[in-house]
mmCIF file of C-alpha atoms in Angstrom:
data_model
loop_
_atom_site.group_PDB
_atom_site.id
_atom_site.type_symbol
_atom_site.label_atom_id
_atom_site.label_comp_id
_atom_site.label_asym_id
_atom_site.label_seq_id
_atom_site.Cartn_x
_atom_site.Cartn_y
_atom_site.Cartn_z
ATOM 1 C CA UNK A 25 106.551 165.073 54.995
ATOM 2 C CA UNK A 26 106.774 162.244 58.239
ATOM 3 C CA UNK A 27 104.476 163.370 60.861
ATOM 4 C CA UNK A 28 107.090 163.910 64.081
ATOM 5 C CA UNK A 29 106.982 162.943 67.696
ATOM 6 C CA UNK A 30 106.730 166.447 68.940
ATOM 7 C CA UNK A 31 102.940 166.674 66.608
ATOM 8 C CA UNK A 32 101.834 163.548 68.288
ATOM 9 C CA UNK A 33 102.820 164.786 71.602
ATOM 10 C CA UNK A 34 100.821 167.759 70.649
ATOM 11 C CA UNK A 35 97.771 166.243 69.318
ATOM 12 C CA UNK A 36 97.216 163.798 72.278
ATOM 13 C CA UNK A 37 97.990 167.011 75.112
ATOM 14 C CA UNK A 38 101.425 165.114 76.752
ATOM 15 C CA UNK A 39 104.628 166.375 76.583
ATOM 16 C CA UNK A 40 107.107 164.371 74.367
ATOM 17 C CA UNK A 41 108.571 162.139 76.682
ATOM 18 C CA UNK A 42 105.289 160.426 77.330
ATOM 19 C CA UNK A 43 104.942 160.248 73.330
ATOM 20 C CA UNK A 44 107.919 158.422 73.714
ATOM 21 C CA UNK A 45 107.584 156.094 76.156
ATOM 22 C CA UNK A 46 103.723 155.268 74.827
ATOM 23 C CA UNK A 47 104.919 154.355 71.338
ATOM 24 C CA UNK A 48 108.683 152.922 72.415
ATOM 25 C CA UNK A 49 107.451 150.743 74.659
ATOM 26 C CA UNK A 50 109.104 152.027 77.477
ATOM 27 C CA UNK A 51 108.282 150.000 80.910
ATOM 28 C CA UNK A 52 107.619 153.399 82.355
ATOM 29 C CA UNK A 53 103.813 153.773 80.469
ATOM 30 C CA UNK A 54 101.345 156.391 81.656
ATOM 31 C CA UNK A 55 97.913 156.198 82.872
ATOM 32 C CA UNK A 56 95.890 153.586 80.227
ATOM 33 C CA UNK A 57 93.468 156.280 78.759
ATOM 34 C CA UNK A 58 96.717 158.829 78.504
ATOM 35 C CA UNK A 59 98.150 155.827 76.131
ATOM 36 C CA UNK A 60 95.362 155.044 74.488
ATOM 37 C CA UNK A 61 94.697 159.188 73.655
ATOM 38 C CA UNK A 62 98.378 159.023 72.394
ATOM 39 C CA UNK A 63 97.819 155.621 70.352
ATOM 40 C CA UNK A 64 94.578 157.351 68.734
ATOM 41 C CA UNK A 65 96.795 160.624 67.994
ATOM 42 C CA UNK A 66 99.401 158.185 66.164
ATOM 43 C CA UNK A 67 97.402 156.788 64.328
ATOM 44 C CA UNK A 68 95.294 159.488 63.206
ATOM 45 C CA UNK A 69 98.299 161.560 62.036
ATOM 46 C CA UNK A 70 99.896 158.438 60.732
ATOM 47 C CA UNK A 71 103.143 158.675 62.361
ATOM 48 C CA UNK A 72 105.735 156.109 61.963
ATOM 49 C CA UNK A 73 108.910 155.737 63.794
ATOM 50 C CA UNK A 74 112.147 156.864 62.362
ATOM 51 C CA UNK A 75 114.239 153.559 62.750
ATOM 52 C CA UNK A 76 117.605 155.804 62.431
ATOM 53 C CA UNK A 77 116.717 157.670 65.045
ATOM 54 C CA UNK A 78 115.449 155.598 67.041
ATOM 55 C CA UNK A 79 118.985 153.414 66.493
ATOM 56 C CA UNK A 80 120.738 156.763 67.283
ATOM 57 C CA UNK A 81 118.854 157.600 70.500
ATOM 58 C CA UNK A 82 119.177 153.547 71.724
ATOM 59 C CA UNK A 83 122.797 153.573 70.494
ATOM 60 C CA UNK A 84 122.160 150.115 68.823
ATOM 61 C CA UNK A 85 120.403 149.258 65.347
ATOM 62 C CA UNK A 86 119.155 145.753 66.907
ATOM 63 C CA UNK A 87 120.686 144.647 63.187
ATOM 64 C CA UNK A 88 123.541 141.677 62.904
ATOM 65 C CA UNK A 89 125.293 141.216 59.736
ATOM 66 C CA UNK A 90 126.144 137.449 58.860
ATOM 67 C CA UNK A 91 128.540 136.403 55.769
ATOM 68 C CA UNK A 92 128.403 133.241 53.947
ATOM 69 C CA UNK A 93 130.030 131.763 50.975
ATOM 70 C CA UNK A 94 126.777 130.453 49.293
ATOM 71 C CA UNK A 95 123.493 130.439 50.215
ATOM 72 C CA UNK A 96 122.478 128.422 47.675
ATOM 73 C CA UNK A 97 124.843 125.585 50.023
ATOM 74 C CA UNK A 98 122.948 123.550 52.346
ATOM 75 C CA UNK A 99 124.788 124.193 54.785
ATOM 76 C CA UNK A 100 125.389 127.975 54.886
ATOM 77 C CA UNK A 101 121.658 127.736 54.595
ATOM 78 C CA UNK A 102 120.769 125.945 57.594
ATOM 79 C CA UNK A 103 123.342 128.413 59.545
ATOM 80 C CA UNK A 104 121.301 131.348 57.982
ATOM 81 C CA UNK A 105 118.007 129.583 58.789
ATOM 82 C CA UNK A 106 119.224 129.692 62.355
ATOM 83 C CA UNK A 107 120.269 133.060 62.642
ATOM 84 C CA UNK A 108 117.168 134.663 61.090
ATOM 85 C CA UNK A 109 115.258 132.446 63.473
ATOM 86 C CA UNK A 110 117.728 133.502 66.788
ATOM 87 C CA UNK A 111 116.965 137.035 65.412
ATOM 88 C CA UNK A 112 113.506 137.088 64.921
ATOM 89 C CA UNK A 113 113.062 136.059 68.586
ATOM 90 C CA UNK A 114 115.302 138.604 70.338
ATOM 91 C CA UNK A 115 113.625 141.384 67.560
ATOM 92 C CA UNK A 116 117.008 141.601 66.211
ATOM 93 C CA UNK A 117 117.219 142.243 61.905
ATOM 94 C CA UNK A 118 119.918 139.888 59.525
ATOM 95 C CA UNK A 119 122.324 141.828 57.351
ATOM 96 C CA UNK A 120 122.891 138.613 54.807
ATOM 97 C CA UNK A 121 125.743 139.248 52.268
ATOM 98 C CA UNK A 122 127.301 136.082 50.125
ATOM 99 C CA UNK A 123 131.507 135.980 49.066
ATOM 100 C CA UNK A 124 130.412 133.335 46.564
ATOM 101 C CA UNK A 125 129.478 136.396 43.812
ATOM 102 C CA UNK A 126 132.052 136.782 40.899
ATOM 103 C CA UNK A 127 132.396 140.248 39.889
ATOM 104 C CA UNK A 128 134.609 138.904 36.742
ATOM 105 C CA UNK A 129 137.937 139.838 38.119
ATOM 106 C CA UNK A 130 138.589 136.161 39.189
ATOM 107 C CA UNK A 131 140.050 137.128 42.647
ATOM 108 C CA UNK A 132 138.635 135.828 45.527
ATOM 109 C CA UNK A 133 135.959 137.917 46.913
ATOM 110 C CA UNK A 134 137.586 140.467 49.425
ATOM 111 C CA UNK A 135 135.669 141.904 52.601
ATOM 112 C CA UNK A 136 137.389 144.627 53.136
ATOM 113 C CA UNK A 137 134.334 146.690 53.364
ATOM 114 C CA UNK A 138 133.056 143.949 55.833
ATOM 115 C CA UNK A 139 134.294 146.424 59.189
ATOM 116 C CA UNK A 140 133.121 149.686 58.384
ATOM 117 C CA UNK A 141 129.976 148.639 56.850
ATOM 118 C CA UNK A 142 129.129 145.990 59.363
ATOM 119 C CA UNK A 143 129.924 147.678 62.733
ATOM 120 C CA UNK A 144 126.647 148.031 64.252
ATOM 121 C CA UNK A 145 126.836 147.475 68.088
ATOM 122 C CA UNK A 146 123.623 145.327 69.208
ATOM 123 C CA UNK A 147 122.400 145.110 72.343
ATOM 124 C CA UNK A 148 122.368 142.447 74.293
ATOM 125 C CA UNK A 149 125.482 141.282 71.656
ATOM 126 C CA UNK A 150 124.006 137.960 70.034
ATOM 127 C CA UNK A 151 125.333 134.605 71.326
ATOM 128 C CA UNK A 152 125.207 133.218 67.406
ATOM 129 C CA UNK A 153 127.572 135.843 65.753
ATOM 130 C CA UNK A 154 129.159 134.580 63.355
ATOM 131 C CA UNK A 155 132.426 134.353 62.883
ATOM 132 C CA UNK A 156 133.792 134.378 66.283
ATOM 133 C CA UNK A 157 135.780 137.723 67.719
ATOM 134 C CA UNK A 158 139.179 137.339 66.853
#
């Protein structure tokens, strides 16, 4: 079973909310042995964050979803390339999905999922999303 916040918080002798803002990063950081004391407690228990909940408490997943035809293309590549790259420095995660995949009904690939499964809010909102808000 994942070792919680609340056990960490517990092991080191803080209360949660410095848990939290030791091992989020938070720019409001306790005294340097407190941190280090929850660090060690971390680490001994193993604890990992919980990405959803961390996406749920932050209200963004820090995750952008970008579409292509082919990746295989040149050119949809080099757009990819610079995504992942744009991403990678503002910590940000790339979705990558392809409409160039025949599923044998020999229709044009349909993204009607695209909305619902694609609707993460990031914060601050990317400059490269692509396509363009319409």
């Amino acid at each position: 079973m994942p070792v919680k916040l609340t056990e960490v918080a517990r092991q080191a002798g803080v209360s949660l909310a410095t848990a939290s803002r030791v091992l989020n990063g938070s720019s409001r950081t306790p005294a340097a042995a407190i941190a280090d004391r929850v660090r060690a407690a971390a680490e001994e228990l193993g604890y990992v964050a919980n990405a959803q909940a961390q996406a749920l408490a932050r209200s963004t997943t820090g995750l952008v979803g970008l579409v292509v035809h082919d990746i295989g293309d040149p050119y949809f590549s080099a757009i990819a390339h610079g995504v992942q790259q744009a991403a990678l420095e503002s910590r940000h995660q790339v979705l990558l999905a392809g409409t160039d995949i025949d599923d044998g009904s020999n229709s044009p690939a349909t993204l009607n999922w695209l909305p619902s499964t694609l609707s993460f809010p990031t914060a601050p909102t990317p400059s490269f999303w692509l396509p363009p808000a319409s």
